[in-house]
Coordinates of C-alpha atoms in Angstrom, one line a residue:
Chain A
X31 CA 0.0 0.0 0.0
X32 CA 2.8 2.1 0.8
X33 CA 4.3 2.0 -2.6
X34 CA 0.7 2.7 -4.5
X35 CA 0.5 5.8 -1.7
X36 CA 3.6 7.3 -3.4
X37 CA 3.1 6.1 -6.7
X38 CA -0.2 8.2 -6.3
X39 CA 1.4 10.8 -5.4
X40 CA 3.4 11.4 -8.3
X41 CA 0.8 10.8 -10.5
X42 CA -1.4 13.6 -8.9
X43 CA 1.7 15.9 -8.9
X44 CA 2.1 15.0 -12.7
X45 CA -1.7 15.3 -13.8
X46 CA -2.3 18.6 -11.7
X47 CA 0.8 20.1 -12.8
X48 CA 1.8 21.1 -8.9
X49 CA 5.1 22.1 -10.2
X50 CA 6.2 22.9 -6.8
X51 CA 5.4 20.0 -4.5
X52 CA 7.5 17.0 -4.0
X53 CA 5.8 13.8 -2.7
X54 CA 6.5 14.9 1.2
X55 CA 4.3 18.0 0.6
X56 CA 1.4 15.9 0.6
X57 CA 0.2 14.3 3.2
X58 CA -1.8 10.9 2.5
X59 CA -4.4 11.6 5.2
X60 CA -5.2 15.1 4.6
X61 CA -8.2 16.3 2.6
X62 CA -7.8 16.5 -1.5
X63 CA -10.5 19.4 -1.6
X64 CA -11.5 22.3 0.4
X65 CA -8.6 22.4 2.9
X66 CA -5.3 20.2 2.0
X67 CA -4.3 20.3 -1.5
X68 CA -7.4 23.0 -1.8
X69 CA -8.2 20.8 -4.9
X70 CA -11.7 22.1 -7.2
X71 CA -13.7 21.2 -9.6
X72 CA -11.1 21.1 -12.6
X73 CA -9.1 18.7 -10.6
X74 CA -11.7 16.3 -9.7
X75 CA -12.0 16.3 -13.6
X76 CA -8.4 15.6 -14.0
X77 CA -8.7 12.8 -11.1
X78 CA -11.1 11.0 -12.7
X79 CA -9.5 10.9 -16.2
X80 CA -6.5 10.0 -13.9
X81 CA -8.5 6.7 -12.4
X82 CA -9.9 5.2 -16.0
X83 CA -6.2 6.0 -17.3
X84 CA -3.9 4.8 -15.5
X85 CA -6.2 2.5 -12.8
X86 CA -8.9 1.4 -15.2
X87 CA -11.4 2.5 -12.8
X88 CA -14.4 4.3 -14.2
X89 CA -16.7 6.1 -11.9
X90 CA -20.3 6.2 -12.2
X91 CA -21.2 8.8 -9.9
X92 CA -20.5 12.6 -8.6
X93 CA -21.5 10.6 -5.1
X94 CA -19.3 7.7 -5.7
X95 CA -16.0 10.2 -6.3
X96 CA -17.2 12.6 -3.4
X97 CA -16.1 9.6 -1.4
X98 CA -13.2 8.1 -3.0
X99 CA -11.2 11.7 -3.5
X100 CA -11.3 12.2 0.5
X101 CA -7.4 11.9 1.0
X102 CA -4.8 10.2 -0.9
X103 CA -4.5 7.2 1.0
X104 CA -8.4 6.7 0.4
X105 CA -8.1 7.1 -3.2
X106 CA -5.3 4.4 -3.1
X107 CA -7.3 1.9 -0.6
X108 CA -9.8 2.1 -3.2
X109 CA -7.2 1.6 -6.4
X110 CA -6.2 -1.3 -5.0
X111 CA -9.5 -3.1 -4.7
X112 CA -10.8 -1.7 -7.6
X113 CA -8.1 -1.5 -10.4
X114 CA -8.3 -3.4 -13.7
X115 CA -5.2 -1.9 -14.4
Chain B
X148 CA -7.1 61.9 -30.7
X149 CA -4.1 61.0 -29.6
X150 CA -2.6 56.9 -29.5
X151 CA 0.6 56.5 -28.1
X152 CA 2.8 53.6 -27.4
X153 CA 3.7 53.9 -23.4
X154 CA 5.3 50.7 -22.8
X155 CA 5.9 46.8 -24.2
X156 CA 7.4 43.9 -23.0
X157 CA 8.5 40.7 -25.2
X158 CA 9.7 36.9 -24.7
X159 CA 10.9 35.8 -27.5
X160 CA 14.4 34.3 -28.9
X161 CA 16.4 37.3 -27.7
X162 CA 16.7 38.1 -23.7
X163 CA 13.4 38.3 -22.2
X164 CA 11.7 41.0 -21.3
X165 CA 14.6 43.6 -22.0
X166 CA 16.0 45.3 -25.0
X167 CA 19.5 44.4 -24.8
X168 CA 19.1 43.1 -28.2
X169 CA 18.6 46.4 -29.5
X170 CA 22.4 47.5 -28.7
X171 CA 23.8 43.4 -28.4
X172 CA 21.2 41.5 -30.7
X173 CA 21.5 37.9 -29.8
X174 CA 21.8 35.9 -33.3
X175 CA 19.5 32.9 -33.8
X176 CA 22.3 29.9 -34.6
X177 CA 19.7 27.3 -36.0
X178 CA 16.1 27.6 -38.0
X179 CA 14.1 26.3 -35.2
X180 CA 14.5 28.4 -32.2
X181 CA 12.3 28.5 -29.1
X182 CA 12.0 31.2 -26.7
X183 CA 14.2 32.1 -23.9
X184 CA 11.9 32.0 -20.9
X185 CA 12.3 34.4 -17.8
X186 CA 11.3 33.0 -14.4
X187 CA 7.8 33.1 -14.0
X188 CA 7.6 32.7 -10.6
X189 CA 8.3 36.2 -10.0
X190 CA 4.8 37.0 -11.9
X191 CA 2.5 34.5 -11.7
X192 CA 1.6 32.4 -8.5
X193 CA 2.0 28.9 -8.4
X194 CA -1.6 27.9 -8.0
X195 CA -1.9 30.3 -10.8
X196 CA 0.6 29.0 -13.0
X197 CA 0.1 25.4 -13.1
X198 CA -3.1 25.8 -15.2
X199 CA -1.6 27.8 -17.6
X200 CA 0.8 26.6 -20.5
X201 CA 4.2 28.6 -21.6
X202 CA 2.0 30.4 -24.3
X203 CA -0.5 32.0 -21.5
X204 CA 2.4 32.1 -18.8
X205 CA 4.1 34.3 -21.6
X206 CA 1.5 36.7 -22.6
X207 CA 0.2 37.3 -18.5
X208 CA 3.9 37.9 -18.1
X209 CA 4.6 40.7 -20.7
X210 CA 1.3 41.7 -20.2
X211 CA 2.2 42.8 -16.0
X212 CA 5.9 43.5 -17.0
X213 CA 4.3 46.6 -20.2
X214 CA 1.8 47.4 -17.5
X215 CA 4.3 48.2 -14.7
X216 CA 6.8 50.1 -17.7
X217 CA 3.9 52.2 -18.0
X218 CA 2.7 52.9 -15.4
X219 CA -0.5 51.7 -15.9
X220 CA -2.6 49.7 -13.1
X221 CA -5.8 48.4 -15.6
X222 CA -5.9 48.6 -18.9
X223 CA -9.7 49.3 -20.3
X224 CA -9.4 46.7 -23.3
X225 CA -7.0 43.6 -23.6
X226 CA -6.7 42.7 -27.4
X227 CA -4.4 40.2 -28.5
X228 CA -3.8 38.4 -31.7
X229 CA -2.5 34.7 -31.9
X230 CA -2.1 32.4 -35.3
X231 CA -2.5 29.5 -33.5
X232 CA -3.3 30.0 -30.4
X233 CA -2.1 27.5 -27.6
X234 CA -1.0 25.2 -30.1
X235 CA 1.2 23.3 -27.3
X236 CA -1.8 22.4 -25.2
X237 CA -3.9 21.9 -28.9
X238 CA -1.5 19.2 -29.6
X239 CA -1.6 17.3 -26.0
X240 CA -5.5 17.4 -26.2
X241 CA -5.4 16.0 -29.7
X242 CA -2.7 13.6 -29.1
X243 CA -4.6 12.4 -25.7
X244 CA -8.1 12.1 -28.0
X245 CA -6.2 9.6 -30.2
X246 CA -4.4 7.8 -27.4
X247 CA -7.8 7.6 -25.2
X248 CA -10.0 6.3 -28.1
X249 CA -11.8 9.6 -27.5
X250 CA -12.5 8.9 -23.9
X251 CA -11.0 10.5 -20.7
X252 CA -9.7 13.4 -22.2
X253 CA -7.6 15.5 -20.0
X254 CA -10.2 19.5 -19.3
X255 CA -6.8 21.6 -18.8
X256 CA -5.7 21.4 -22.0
X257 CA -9.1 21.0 -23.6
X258 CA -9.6 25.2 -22.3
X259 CA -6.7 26.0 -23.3
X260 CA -6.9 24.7 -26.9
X261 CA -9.3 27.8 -27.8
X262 CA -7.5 30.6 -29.1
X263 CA -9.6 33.0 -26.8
X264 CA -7.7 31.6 -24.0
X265 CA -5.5 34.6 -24.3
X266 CA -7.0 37.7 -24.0
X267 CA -9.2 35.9 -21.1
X268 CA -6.3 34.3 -19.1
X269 CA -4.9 37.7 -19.0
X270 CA -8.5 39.8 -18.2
X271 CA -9.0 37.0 -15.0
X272 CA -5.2 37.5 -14.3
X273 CA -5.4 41.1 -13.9
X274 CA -9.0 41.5 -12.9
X275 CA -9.8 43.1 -15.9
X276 CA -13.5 43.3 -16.5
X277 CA -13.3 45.7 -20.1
X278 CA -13.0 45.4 -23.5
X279 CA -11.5 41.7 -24.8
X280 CA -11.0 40.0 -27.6
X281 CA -8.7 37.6 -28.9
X282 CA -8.3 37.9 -32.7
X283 CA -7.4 35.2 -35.0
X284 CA -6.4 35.6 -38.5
X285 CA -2.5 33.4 -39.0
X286 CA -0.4 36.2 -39.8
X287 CA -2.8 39.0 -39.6
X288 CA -3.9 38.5 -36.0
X289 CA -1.5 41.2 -34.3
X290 CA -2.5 43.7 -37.2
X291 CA -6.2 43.2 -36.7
X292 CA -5.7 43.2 -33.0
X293 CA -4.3 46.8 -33.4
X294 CA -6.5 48.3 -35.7
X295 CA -9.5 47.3 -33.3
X296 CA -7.6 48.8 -30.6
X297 CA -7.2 52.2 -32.6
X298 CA -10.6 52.1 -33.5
X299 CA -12.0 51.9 -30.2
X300 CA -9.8 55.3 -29.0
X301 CA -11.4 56.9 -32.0
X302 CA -14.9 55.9 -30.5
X303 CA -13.5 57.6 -27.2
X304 CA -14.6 53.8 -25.8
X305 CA -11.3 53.1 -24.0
X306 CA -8.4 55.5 -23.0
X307 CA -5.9 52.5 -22.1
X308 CA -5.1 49.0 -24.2
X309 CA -3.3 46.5 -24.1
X310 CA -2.5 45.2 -27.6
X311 CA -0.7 41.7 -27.7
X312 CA 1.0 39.4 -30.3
X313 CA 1.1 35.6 -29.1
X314 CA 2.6 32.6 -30.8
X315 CA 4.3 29.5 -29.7
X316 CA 6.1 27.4 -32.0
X317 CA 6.1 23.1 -31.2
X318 CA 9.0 20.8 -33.2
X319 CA 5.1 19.0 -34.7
X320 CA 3.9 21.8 -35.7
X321 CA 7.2 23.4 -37.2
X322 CA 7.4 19.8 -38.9
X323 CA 4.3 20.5 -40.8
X324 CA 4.8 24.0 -42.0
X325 CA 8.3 23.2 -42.9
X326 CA 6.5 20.6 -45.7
X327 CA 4.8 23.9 -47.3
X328 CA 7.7 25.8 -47.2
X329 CA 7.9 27.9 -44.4
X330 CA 11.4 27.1 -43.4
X331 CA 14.6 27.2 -44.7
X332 CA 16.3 23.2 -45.5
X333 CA 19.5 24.6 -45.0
X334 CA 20.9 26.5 -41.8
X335 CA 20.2 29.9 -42.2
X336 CA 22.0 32.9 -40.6
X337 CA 21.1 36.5 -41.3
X338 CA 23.8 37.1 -43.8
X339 CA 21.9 33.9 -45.7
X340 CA 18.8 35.4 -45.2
X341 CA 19.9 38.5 -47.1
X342 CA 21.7 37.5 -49.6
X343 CA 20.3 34.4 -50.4
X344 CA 17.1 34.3 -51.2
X345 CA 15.3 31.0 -51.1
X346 CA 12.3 29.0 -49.8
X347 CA 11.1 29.9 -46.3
X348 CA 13.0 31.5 -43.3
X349 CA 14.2 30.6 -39.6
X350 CA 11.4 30.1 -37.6
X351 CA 10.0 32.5 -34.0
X352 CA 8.1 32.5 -31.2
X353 CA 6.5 35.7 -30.2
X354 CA 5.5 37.4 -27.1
X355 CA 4.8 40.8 -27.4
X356 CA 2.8 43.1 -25.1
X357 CA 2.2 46.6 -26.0
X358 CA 0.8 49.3 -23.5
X359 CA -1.6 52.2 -25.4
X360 CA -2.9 55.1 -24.2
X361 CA -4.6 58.1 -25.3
X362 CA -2.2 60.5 -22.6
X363 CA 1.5 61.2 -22.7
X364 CA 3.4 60.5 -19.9
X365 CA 7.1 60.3 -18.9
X366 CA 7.2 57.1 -20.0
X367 CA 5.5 57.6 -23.6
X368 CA 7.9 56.1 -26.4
X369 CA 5.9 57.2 -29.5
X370 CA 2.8 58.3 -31.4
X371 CA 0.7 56.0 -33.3
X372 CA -0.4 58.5 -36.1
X373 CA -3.2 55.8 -38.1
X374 CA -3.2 52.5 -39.3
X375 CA -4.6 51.9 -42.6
X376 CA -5.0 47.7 -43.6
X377 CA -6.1 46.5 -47.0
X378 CA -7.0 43.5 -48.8
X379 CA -5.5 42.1 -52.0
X380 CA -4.4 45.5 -53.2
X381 CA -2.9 46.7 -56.1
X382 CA 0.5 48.9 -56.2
X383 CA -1.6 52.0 -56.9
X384 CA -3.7 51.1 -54.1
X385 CA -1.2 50.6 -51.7
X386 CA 0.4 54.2 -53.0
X387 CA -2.8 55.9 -52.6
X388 CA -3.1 54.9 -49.0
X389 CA 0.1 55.8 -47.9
X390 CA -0.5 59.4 -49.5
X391 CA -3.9 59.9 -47.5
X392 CA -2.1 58.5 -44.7
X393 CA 0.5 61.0 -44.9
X394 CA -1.4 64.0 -45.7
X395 CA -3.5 63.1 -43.4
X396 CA -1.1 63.0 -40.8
X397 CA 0.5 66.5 -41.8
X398 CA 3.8 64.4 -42.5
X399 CA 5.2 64.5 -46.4
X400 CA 7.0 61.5 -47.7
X401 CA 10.4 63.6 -47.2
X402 CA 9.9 63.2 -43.6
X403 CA 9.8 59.5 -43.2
X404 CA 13.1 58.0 -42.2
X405 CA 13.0 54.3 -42.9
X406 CA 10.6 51.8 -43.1
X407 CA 10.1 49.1 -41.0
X408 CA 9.0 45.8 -43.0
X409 CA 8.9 42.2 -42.5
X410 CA 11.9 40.6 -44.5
X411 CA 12.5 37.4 -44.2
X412 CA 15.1 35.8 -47.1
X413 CA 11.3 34.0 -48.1
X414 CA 11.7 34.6 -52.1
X415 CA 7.9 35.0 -52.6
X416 CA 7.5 37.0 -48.9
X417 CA 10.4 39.3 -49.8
X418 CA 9.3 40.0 -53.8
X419 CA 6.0 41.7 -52.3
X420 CA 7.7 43.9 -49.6
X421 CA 10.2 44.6 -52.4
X422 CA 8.2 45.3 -55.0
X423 CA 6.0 48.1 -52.7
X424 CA 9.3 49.8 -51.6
X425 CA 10.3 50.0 -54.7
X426 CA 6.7 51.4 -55.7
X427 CA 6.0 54.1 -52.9
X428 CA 9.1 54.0 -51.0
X429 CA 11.9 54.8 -53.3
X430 CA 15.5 54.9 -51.6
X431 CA 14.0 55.1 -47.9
X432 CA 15.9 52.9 -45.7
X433 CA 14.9 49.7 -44.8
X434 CA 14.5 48.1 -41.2
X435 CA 14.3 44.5 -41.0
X436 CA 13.7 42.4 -37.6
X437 CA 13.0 38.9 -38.9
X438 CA 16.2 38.1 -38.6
X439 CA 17.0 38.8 -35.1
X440 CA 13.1 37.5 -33.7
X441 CA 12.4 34.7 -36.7
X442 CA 8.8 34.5 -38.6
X443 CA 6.0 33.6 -37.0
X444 CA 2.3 34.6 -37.2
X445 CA 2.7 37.4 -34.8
X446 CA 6.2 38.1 -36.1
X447 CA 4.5 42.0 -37.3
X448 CA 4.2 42.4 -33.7
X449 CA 7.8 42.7 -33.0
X450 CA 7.5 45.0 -36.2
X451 CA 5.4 47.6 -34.0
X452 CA 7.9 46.8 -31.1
X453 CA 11.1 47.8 -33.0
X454 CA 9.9 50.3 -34.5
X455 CA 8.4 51.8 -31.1
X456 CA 11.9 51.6 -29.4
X457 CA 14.1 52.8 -32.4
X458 CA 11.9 55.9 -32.0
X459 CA 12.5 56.3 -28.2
X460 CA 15.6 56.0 -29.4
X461 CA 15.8 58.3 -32.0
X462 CA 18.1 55.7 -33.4
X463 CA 18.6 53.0 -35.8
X464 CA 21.3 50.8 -35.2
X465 CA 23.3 49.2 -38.1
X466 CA 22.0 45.6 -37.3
X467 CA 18.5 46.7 -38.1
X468 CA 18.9 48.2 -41.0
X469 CA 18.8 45.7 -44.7
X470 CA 21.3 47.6 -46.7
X471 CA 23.6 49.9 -44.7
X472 CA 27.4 50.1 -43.1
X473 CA 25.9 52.5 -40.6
X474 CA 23.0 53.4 -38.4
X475 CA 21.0 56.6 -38.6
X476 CA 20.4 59.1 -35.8
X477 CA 17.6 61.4 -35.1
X478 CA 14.8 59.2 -36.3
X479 CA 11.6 61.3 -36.0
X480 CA 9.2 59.2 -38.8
X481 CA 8.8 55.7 -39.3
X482 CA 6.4 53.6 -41.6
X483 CA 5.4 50.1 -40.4
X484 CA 4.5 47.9 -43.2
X485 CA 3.2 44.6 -43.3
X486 CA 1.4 41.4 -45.6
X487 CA 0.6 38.2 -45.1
X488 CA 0.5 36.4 -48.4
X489 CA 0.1 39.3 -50.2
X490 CA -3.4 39.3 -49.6
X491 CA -3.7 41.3 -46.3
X492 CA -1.5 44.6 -45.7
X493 CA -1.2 46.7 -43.1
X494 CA 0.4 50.3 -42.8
X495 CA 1.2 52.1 -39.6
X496 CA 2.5 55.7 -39.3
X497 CA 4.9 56.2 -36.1
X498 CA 6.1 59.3 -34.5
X499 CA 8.6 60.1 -32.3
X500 CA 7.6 62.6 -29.4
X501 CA 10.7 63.7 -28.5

């Protein structure tokens, strides 16, 4: 799990273009939206298109992501059990 | 009414956002050449930035670094032309539509694939809530840009603008306009692209930010007089314009100083500007900046820019001029002339206010 946390991390870093964060900026329990990363709507976009690309995981609902993008290690508890990928 | 240039900033293959080039011009070495990029950091925010891609982080740069020249806090109209607009982020949305089978494709670069990206990124950048438009028109998007802007002082709608060039050049995209002759096949230096005349020229990418206003200030570095464009004209066209243009102006042919075109060592590019100077500008001196910024869509942009800081100057030095062993002081008149294709012309009639 440890490696698909930082793995993760890199890949948001990539996809969101957070040019100035290294992988020890972010910390895998903290909130992806609102405080945190103080992630919006544009980036949820980019999360998803993240999860079906690289994952495999397509989700169905605005509900369904609400959940999964709560933290980093969430997202990455849910990669694993989810990924076709 | 009064236009003058107060300010402009450029990023482009000479030193950003200075004019060193004007007294030590740095000389493109290949026929692909990209921009030198400044530090953006010191202008745009992180959180900011990482939205925006080199073309937008470029034109919100020159855009705060004219403002600040001029003295100006808002502008009342952002215009800007671009020939392709973000073609970099274009590309990576195109690219990821092919990859994805059309699915999952990446919203960044999706908004910034529309050409009005420009004008807009700046406007939200700088809180700007007047006039904007992004014009669009390959190598007559800068010249359209400026004759709205010109237009609207005339309407008394605006007494500030800023008036933009923006291009961006990617190795694809040169690929592809290098199979229609755009670029030179051989390495190219400026002595080549004098002398030699051929198929295509060394490529650009251009940045430019110009700051009008309808006041002088201490800043001011000339007068834009009128701009007159045309379509398809003939040679007596083109010499009728620059008559009325002159007389309208109060300035007689006499007065003009040089002419400021946009050479390239392009046979068919060069024949036209050629073949006008040889028409309505007999024995003037000619100013070329091709050369030193390479061709782009917005390349006439850096047209208006040279000619604007050789009038500051009140000096043309040796380097810009075509056909000359040595520069020429106390430059009061200059003539701005540019086509694209020979279809669309533009003339512009600068003054120095010094």
């Amino acid at each position: 799990m440890e490696q698909l946390i930082e793995e993760l991390k890199q890949e948001i870093i990539n996809a969101l273009n957070l040019e100035d964060m290294t992988l020890a900026d972010i910390d895998e329990n903290a909130p992806l939206f609102g405080e945190g990363l103080c992630l919006d709507s544009i980036d949820a976009l980019e999360l998803i298109v993240l999860m079906d690309k690289k994952y495999g995981i397509k989700l169905k609902t605005a509900a369904e992501g609400k959940e999964i993008f709560k933290s980093v290690k969430v997202m990455a508890e849910y990669i694993a059990s989810h990924r076709t990928k | 009414m009064s236009v003058y240039i107060q300010s402009a900033a450029q990023i482009s293959i000479q030193e950003p956002l200075t004019e060193k080039w004007f007294a030590e011009p740095h000389i493109p070495a290949g026929n692909f050449n990209l921009s030198i990029e400044p530090d953006y950091k010191s202008f745009i925010p992180p959180a900011e930035s990482r939205r925006m891609g080199r073309l937008l982080k470029r034109a919100v740069t020159t855009s705060k670094e004219a403002l600040r020249k001029g003295g100006c806090e808002m502008p009342d109209a952002i215009i800007s032309g671009t020939g392709l607009g973000c073609i970099e982020n274009t590309e990576k949305f195109l690219n990821a539509m092919l990859d994805n089978g059309e699915e999952c494709m990446p919203p960044t670069a999706f908004m910034q694939s529309t050409h009005n990206t420009i004008s807009s990124q700046v406007a939200l950048t700088l809180k700007c809530h007047g006039y904007n438009s992004t014009y669009s028109q390959q190598g007559f998007s800068f010249d359209s840009a400026l004759l709205d802007a010109f237009m609207q002082f005339e309407l008394g709608k605006i007494g500030t603008a800023l008036v933009e060039g923006h291009d961006e050049m990617t190795p694809d995209y040169y690929n592809m306009l290098g199979k229609i002759g755009y670029w030179r096949k051989e390495t190219a230096d400026t002595e080549k692209l004098r002398k030699s005349k051929g198929v295509g020229s060394i490529s650009g990418s251009s940045s430019v930010s110009i700051l009008l206003s309808d006041k002088l200030n201490d800043n001011t570095l000339c007068e834009i007089k009128n701009i007159v464009t045309l379509h398809s004209p003939n040679k007596s066209e083109i010499w009728n314009v620059v008559s009325r243009l002159l007389a309208k102006a109060g300035v007689a042919m006499s007065d003009i100083d040089a002419v400021v075109v946009g050479l390239s060592g392009d046979a068919e590019n060069d024949s036209v500007y050629e073949s006008v100077m040889s028409q309505c500008f007999t024995d003037k001196p000619v100013v070329w900046y091709k050369h030193l910024f390479g061709e782009s869509f917005c390349a006439s942009a850096f047209g208006m820019y040279v000619a604007a800081t050789i009038l500051n100057n009140r000096f043309i030095p040796k380097h810009l001029l075509y056909k000359s062993d040595k520069g020429i002081n106390n430059v009061k008149n200059l003539i701005v002339y540019n086509h694209f294709h020979n279809k669309n012309h533009s003339i512009t009639l600068l003054q120095s206010i010094k």
